[in-house]
Coordinates of C-alpha atoms in Angstrom, one line a residue:
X791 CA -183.6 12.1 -68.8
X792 CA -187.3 11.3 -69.4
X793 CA -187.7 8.3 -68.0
X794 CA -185.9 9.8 -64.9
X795 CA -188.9 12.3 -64.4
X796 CA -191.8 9.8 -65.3
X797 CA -191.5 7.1 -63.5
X798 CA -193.2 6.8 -60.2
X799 CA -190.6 4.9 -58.6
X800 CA -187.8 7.3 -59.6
X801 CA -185.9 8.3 -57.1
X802 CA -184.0 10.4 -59.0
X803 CA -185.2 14.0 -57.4
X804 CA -185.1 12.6 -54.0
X805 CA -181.1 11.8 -54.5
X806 CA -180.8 15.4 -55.5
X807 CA -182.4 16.8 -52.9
X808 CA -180.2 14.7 -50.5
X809 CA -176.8 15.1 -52.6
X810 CA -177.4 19.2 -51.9
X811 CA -178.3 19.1 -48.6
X812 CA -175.0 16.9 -47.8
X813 CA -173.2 19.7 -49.9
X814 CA -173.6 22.8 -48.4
X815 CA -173.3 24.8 -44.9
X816 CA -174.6 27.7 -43.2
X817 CA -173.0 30.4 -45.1
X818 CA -172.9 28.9 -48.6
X819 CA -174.5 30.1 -51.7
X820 CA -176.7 28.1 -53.2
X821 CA -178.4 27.7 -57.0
X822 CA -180.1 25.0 -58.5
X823 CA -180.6 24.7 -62.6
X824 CA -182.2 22.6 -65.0
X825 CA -180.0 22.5 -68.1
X826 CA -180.5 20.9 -71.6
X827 CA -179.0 23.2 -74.6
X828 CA -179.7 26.6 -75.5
X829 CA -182.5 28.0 -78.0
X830 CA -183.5 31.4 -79.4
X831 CA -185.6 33.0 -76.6
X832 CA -184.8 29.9 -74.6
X833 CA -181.2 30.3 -72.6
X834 CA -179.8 26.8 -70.5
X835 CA -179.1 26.6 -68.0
X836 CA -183.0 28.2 -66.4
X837 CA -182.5 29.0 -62.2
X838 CA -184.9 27.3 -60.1
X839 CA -183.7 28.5 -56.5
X840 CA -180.7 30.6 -55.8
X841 CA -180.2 31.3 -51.9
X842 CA -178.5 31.8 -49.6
X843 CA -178.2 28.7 -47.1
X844 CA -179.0 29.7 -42.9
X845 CA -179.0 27.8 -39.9
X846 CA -182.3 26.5 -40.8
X847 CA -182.3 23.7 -43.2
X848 CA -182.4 24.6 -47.1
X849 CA -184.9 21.2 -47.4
X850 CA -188.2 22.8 -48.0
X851 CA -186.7 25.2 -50.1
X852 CA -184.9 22.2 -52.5
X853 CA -187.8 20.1 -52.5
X854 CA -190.0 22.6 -53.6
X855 CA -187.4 24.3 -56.5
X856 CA -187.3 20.5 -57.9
X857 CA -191.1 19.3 -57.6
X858 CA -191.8 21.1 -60.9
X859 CA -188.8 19.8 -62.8
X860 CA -190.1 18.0 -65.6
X861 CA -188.5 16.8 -68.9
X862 CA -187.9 19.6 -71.4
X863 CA -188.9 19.6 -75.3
X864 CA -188.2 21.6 -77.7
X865 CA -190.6 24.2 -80.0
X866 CA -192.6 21.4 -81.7
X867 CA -192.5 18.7 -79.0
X868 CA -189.5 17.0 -79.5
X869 CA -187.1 16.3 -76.5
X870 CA -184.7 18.8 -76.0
X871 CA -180.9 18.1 -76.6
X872 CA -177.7 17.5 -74.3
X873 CA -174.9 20.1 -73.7
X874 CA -172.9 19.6 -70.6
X875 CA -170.3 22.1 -71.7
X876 CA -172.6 24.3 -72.1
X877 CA -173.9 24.0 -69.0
X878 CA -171.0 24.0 -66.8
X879 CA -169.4 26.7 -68.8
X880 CA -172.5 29.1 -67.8
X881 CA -172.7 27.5 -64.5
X882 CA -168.8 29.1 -63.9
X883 CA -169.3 32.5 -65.7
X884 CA -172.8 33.2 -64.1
X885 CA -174.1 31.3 -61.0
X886 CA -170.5 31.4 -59.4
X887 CA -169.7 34.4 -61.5
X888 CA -165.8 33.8 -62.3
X889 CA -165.4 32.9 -58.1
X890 CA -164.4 29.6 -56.8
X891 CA -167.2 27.0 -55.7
X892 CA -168.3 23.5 -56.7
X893 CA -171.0 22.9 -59.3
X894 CA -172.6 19.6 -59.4
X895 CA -173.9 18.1 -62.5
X896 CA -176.6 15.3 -62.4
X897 CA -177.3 13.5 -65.7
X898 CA -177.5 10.4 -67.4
X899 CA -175.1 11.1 -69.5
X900 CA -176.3 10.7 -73.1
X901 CA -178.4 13.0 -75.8
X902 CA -182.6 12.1 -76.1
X903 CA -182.6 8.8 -79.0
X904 CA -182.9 10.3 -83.0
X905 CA -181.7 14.5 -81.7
X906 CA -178.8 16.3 -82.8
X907 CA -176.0 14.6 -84.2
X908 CA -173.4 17.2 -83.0
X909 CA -174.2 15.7 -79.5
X910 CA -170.2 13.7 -80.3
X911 CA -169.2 17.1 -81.0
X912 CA -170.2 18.5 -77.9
X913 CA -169.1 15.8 -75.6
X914 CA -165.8 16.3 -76.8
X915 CA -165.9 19.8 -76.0
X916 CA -167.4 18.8 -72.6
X917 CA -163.9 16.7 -72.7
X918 CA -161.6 19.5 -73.3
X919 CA -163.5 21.9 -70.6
X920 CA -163.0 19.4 -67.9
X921 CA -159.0 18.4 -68.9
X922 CA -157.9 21.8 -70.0
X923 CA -159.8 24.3 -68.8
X924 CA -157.5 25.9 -66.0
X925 CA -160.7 27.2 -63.4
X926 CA -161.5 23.8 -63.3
X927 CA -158.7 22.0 -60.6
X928 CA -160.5 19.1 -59.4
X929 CA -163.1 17.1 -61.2
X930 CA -164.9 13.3 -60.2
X931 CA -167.6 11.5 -61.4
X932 CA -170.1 9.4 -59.3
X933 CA -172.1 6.4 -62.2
X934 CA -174.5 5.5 -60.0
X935 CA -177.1 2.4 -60.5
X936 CA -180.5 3.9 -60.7
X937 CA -183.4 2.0 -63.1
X938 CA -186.2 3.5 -64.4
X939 CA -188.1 3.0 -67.3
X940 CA -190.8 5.5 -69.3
X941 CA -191.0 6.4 -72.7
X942 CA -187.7 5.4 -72.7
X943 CA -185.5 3.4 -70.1
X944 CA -182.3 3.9 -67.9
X945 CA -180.0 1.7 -66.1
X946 CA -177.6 4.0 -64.7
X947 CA -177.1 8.0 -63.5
X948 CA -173.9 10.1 -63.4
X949 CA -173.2 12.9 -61.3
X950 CA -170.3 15.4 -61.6
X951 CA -168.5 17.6 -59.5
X952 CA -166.3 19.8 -60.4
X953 CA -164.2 22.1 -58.0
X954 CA -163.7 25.6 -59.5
X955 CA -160.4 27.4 -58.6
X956 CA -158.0 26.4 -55.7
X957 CA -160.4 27.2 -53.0
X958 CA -163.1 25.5 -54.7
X959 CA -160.1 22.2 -54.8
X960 CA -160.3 22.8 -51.2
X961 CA -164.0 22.6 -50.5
X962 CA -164.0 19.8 -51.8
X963 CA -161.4 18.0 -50.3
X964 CA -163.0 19.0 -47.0
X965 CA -166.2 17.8 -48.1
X966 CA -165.0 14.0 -48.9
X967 CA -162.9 14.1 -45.8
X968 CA -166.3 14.9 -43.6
X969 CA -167.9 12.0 -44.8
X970 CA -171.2 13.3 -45.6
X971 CA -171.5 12.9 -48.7
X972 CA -170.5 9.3 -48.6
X973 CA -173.7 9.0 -46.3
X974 CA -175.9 9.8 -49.8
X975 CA -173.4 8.2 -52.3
X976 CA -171.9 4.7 -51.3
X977 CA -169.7 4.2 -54.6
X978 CA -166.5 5.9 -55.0
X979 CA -165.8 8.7 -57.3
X980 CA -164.4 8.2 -60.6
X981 CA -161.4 10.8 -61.1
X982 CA -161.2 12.7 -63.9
X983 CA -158.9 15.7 -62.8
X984 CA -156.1 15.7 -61.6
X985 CA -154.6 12.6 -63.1
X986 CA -151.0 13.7 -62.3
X987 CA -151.1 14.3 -58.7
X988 CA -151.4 11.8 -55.4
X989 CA -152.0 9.1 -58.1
X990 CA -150.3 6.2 -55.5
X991 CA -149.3 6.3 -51.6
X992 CA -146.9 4.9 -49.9
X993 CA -148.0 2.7 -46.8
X994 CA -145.0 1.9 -44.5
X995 CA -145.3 -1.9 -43.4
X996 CA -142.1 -2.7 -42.0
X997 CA -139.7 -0.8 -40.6
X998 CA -135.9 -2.1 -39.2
X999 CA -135.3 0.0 -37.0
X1000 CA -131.9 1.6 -36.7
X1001 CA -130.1 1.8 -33.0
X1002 CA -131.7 5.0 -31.5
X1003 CA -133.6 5.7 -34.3
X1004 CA -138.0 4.4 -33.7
X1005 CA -140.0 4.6 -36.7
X1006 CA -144.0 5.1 -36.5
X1007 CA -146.7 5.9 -38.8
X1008 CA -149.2 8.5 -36.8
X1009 CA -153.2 8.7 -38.0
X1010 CA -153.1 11.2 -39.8
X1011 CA -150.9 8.8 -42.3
X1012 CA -147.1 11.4 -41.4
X1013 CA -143.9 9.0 -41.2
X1014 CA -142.3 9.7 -37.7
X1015 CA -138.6 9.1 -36.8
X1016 CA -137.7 9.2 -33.3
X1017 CA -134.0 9.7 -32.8
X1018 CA -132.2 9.5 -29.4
X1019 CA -130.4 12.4 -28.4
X1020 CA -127.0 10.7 -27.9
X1021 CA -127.7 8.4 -31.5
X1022 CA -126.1 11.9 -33.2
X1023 CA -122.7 11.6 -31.9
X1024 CA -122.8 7.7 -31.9
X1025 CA -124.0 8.5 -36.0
X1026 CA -120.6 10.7 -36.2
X1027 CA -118.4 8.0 -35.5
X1028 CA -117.7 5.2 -38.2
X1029 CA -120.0 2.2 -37.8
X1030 CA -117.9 -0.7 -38.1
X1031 CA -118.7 -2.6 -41.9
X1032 CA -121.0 0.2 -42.9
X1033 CA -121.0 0.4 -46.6
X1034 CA -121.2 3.9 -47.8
X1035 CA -124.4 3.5 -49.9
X1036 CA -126.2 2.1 -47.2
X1037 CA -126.8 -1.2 -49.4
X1038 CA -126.4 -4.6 -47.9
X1039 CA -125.5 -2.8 -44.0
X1040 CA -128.5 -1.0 -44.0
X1041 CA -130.1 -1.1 -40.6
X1042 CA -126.7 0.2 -39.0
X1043 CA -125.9 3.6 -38.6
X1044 CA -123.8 4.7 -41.6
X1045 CA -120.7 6.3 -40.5
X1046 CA -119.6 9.7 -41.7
X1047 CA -116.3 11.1 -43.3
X1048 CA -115.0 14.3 -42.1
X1049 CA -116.9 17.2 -43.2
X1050 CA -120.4 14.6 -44.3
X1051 CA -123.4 15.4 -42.3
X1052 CA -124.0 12.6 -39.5
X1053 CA -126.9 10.2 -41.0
X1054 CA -129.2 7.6 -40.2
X1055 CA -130.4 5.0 -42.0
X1056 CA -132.7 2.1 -42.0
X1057 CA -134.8 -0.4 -44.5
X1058 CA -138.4 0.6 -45.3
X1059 CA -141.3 -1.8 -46.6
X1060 CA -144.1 -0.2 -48.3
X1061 CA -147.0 -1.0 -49.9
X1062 CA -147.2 1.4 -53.1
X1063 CA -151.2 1.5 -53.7
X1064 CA -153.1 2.9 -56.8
X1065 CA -155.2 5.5 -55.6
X1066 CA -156.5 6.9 -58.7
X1067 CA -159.9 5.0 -59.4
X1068 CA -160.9 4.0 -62.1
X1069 CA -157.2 3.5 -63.9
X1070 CA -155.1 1.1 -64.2
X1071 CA -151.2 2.1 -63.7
X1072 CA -150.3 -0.4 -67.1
X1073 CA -146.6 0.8 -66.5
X1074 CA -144.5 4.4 -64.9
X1075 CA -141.1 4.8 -63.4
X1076 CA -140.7 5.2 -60.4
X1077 CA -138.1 7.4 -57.8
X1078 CA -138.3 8.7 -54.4
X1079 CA -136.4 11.1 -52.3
X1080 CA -136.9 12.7 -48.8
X1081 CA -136.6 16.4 -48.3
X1082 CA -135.7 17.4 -45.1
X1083 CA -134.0 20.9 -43.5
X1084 CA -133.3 21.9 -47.4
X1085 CA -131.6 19.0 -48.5
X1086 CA -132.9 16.1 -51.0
X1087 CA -131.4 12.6 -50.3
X1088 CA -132.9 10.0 -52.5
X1089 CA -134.1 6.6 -51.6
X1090 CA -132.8 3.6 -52.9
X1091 CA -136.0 1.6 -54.2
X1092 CA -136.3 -2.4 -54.8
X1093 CA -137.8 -1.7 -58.2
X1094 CA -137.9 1.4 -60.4
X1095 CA -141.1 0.3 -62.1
X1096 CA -144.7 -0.3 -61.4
X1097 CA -146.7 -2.0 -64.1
X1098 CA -150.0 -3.4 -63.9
X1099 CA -151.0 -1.7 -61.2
X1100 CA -155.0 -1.8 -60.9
X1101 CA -157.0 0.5 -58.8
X1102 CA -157.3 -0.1 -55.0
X1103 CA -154.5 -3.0 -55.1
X1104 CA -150.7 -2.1 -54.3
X1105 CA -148.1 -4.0 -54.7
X1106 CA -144.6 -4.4 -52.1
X1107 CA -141.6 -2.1 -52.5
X1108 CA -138.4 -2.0 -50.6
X1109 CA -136.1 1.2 -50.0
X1110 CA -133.9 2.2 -48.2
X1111 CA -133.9 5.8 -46.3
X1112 CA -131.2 7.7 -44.8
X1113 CA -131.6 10.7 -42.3
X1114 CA -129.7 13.4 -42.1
X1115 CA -129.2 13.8 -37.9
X1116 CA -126.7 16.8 -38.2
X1117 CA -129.4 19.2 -38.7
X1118 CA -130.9 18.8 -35.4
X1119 CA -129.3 20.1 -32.2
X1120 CA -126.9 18.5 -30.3
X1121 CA -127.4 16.9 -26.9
X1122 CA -125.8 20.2 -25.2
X1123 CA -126.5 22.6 -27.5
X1124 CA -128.7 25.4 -26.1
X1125 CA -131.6 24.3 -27.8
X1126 CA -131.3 20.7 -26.3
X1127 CA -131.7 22.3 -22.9
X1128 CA -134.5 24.2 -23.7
X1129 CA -136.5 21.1 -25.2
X1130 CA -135.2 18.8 -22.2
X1131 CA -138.1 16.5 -21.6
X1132 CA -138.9 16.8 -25.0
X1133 CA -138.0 16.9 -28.4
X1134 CA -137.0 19.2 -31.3
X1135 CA -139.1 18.7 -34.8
X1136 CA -137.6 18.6 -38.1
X1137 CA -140.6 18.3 -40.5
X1138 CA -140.1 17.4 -44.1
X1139 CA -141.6 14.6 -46.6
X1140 CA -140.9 12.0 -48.8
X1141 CA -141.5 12.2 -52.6
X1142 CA -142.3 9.5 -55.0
X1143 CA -142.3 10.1 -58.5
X1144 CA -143.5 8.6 -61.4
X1145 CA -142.6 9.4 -65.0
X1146 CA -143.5 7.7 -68.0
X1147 CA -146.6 6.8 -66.9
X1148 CA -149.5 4.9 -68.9
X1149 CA -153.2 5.1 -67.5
X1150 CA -156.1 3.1 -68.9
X1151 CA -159.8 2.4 -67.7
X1152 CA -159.8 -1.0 -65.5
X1153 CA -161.9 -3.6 -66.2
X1154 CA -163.9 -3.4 -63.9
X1155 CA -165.1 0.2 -64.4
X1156 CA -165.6 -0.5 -68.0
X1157 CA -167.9 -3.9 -67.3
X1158 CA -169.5 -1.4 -64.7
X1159 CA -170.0 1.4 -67.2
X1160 CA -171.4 -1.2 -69.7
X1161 CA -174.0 -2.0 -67.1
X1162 CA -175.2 1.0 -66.3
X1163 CA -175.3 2.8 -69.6
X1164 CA -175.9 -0.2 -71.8
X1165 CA -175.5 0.4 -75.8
X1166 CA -173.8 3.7 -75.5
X1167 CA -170.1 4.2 -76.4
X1168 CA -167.9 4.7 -73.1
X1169 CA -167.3 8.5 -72.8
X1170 CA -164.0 10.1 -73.8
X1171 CA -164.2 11.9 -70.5
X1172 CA -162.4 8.9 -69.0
X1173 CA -159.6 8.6 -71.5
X1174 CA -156.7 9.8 -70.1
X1175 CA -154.8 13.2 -71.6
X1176 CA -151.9 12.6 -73.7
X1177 CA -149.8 14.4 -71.3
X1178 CA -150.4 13.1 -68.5
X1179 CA -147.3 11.1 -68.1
X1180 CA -146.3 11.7 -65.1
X1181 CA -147.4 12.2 -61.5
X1182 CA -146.6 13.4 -58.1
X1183 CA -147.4 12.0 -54.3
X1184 CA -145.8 12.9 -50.9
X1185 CA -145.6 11.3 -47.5
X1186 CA -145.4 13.6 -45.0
X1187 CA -142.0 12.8 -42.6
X1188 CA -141.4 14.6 -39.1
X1189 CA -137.8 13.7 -37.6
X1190 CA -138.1 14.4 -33.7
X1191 CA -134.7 14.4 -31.8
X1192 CA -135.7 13.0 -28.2
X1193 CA -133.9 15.3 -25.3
X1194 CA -133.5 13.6 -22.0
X1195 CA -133.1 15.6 -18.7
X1196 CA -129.3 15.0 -18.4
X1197 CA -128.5 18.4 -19.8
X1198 CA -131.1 20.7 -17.7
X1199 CA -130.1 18.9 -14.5
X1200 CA -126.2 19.3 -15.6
X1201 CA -127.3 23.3 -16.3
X1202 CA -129.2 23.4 -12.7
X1203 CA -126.4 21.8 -11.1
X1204 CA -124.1 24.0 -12.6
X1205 CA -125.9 27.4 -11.4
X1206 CA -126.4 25.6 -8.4
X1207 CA -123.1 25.5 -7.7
X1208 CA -122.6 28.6 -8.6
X1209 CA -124.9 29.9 -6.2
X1210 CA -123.4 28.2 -3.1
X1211 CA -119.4 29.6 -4.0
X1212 CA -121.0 33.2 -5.1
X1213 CA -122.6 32.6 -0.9
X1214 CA -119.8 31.5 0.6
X1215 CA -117.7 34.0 -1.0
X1216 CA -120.1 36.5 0.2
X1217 CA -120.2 35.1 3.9
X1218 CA -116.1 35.1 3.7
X1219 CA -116.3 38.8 2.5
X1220 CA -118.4 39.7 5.4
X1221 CA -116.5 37.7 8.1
X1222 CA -114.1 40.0 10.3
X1223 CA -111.1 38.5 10.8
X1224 CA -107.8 39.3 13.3
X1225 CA -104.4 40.0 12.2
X1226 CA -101.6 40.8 14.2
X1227 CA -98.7 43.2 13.0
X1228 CA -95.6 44.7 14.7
X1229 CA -94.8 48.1 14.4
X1230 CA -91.2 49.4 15.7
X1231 CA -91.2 46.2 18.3
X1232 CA -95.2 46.8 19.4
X1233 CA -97.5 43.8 18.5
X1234 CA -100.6 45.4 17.6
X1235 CA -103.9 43.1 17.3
X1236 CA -106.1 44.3 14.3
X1237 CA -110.1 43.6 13.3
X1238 CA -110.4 43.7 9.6
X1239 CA -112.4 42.6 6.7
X1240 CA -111.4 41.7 3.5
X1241 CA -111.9 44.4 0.7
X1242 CA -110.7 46.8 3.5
X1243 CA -107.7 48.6 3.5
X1244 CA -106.7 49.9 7.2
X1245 CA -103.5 53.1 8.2
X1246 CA -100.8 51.9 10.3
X1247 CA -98.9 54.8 12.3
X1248 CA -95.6 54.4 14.7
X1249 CA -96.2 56.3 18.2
X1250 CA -95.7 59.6 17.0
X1251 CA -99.1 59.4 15.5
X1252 CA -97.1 59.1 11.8
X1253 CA -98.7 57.3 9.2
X1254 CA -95.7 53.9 8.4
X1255 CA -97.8 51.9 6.4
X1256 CA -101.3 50.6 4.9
X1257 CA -102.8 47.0 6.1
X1258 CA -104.9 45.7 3.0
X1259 CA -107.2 42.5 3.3
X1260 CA -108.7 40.5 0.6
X1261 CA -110.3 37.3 0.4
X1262 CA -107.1 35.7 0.3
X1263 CA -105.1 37.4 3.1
X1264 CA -103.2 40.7 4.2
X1265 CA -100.7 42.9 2.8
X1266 CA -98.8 45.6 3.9
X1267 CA -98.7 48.5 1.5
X1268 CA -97.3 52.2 0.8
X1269 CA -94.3 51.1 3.4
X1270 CA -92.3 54.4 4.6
X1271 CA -89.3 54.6 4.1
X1272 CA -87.0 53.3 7.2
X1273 CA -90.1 52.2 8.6
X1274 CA -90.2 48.8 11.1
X1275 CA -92.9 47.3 10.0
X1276 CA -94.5 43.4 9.8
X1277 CA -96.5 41.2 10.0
X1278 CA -96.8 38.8 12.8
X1279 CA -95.2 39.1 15.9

């Protein structure tokens, strides 16, 4: 690192400076260290600032930690040696004491010319820290071009990072999703952990769409299927030449035998893109499969192998997709009345797979690497593990069944209905109505309404009979015996 510290036009404490203050928020911890390899009576990594960060900007505080940084010797003026493991491994057992956080690691990534030979030895340990050490979930690598020259000369600087436990994973995810980093550091980050996770995407490019069925890819990158209420029962009916795997008819809705959940399906274009910088995907199987409402359908893919796949560039891929309709509500259910005007969500994803997968350093990183770090070996760091053989990515899917208003307005008209007859058969109830009866020859003319019941006697005052009304009409009732009694005239 000499040359890093002497030169005048080094701008190598400035980038510091700036990579920290992009790195951390009100609320974060913060501790800066030089490093270089442990002595008797001299322990690495030495504290320079440890704070903790406020509103106010940590600047000052940085600049002033790192003006006295200078290049460190050993007893007897020799330049000190190189241990990264070391360094690190310290870094996560003391400065973050055993909690998660993100420890950056700036370096240029070699031992001082004619020191320790065990420097190999060390590096691989370094190696086997970073792809085995289980604290350590995320790691990247930034080889930046930065000359200087001194005793000694550079070409090139590389800075780590490397995400310590799950919520460290998650810092920084957030961090390269804000953007500010990528304000200090313009090159992408190298990966070196994970290498079996998100290691392609799929990018939908064309969709044929099926009848009632609208596919749509939203910002935040989710696969959306819009599906018409009434496409379910039209899905439950056999679709004329449908062929059951979906093959050469698919675009049409795929009937359904008795008892087989309705479906949908319909052709997908993708772009399947190598997202894992700096390897090159030399050859993996590939399978895919959507998960939705518990059940795992797999997608028919155009290929079921990816070779040569270099980083940034993707290559076409056809599939075909079926979804499984039954699951969401019918157009009367309940629950379709309840979302009228809108729709009900079925969220899920899709999974690709690969297995059998060989990685290697593209070309281009290692001309790149060559450049910047000129005479020296390229690192193990960046040689793939063994056993990582396989990988995982996921697109996330959200099925939406789109309710119209048909079913609320049939509900309201319904209860409307209702209303008016429960009002009319109120109004009826209350009406008074006449009847006429004839008791022993006398025509009688009665006021009566209905629910009512009303005595009858002949004219000795004797009780003959009981008039009862309902909605429907009158009734004579608990008749004596021998009694003349009707009615009418």
């Amino acid at each position: 690192m000499e040359p890093f510290y002497t030169d005048p036009a080094s701008q190598y404490k400035a980038l510091v400076a700036e990579v920290v203050l992009a790195a951390v928020r009100p609320g974060d911890a913060l501790v800066l260290a030089s490093f270089n390899q442990s002595q008797p009576g001299a322990p690495s990594p030495k504290a320079l600032l440890a704070a903790q960060v406020d509103d106010k900007s940590p600047r000052a505080a940085v600049a002033s930690a790192l003006a006295a940084l200078a290049t460190a010797k050993k007893p007897g003026g020799a330049l000190a040696d190189t241990d990264l493991g070391e360094a690190v491994g310290v870094a996560m057992g003391t400065a973050l004491g055993g909690k998660p956080g993100l420890i950056w690691l700036f370096t240029n990534n070699k031992n001082s010319p004619n020191n320790d030979q065990a420097t190999a030895q060390r590096n691989r340990e370094f190696y086997e820290l970073i792809h085995h050490g289980g604290d350590i979930k995320k790691a990247l690598a930034f080889p930046l071009h930065m000359p200087v020259r001194g005793r000694y000369s550079a070409n090139g600087l590389m800075i780590y990072v490397f995400a310590i436990k799950d919520e460290g994973a998650r810092e920084l995810d957030a961090l390269m999703r804000s953007g500010r980093l990528q304000k200090v550091i313009t090159e992408p980050p190298a990966r070196l952990k994970p290498l079996d996770q998100d290691t392609v995407r799929l990018l939908p490019v064309k969709v044929e769409n099926v009848p009632g069925v609208a596919f749509s890819t939203q910002p935040n990158g989710t696969l959306r299927a819009d599906i018409d209420a009434g496409a379910t029962a039209a899905a439950a009916a056999p679709a004329s030449g449908a062929g059951a795997d979906g093959g050469a008819n698919t675009g049409a809705n795929i009937g359904t035998s008795s008892g087989q959940p309705a479906t949908h399906a319909a052709r997908i274009g993708w772009r399947l893109e190598n997202t894992i910088y700096p390897y090159t995907i030399t050859s993996a199987r590939i399978e895919a499969r959507s998960v939705l409402a518990g059940a795992r359908t797999p997608i028919r893919l155009g290929a079921d192998t990816v070779d040569g796949l270099a980083p940034g560039k993707s290559q076409p891929l056809s599939s075909s997709m079926q979804l499984p309709v039954a699951h969401l509500p019918g157009k009367w259910s309940l629950e379709a009345v309840k979302a009228a005007g809108s729709a009900a969500v079925l969220p899920g994803a899709i999974e690709l797979q690969l297995s059998e997968q060989k990685l290697e350093l593209s070309q281009a990183f290692r001309q790149r690497m060559a450049a910047l770090f000129p005479g020296d070996p390229l690192p193990d760091i960046f040689t793939p593990p063994s056993q990582v053989q396989g990988s995982r990515a996921v697109l996330p899917l959200e099925v939406r069944m789109r309710y119209g208003l048909a079913p609320l307005m049939a509900l309201l008209g319904g209860i409307a209905a209702l209303l008016a007859l429960a009002g009319g058969l109120a109004l009826a109830a209350g009406r008074t109505r006449k009847v006429q009866v004839t008791v022993e020859g006398e025509t009688r003319t009665l006021h009566t309404k209905a629910g009512t019941s009303q005595p009858l006697h002949d004219r000795a005052g004797n009780k003959v009979a009981e008039l009862k009304t309902t909605m429907f009409g009158h009734t004579l009732t608990d008749l004596r015996e021998g009694a003349q009694v009707r009615l009418g005239r």
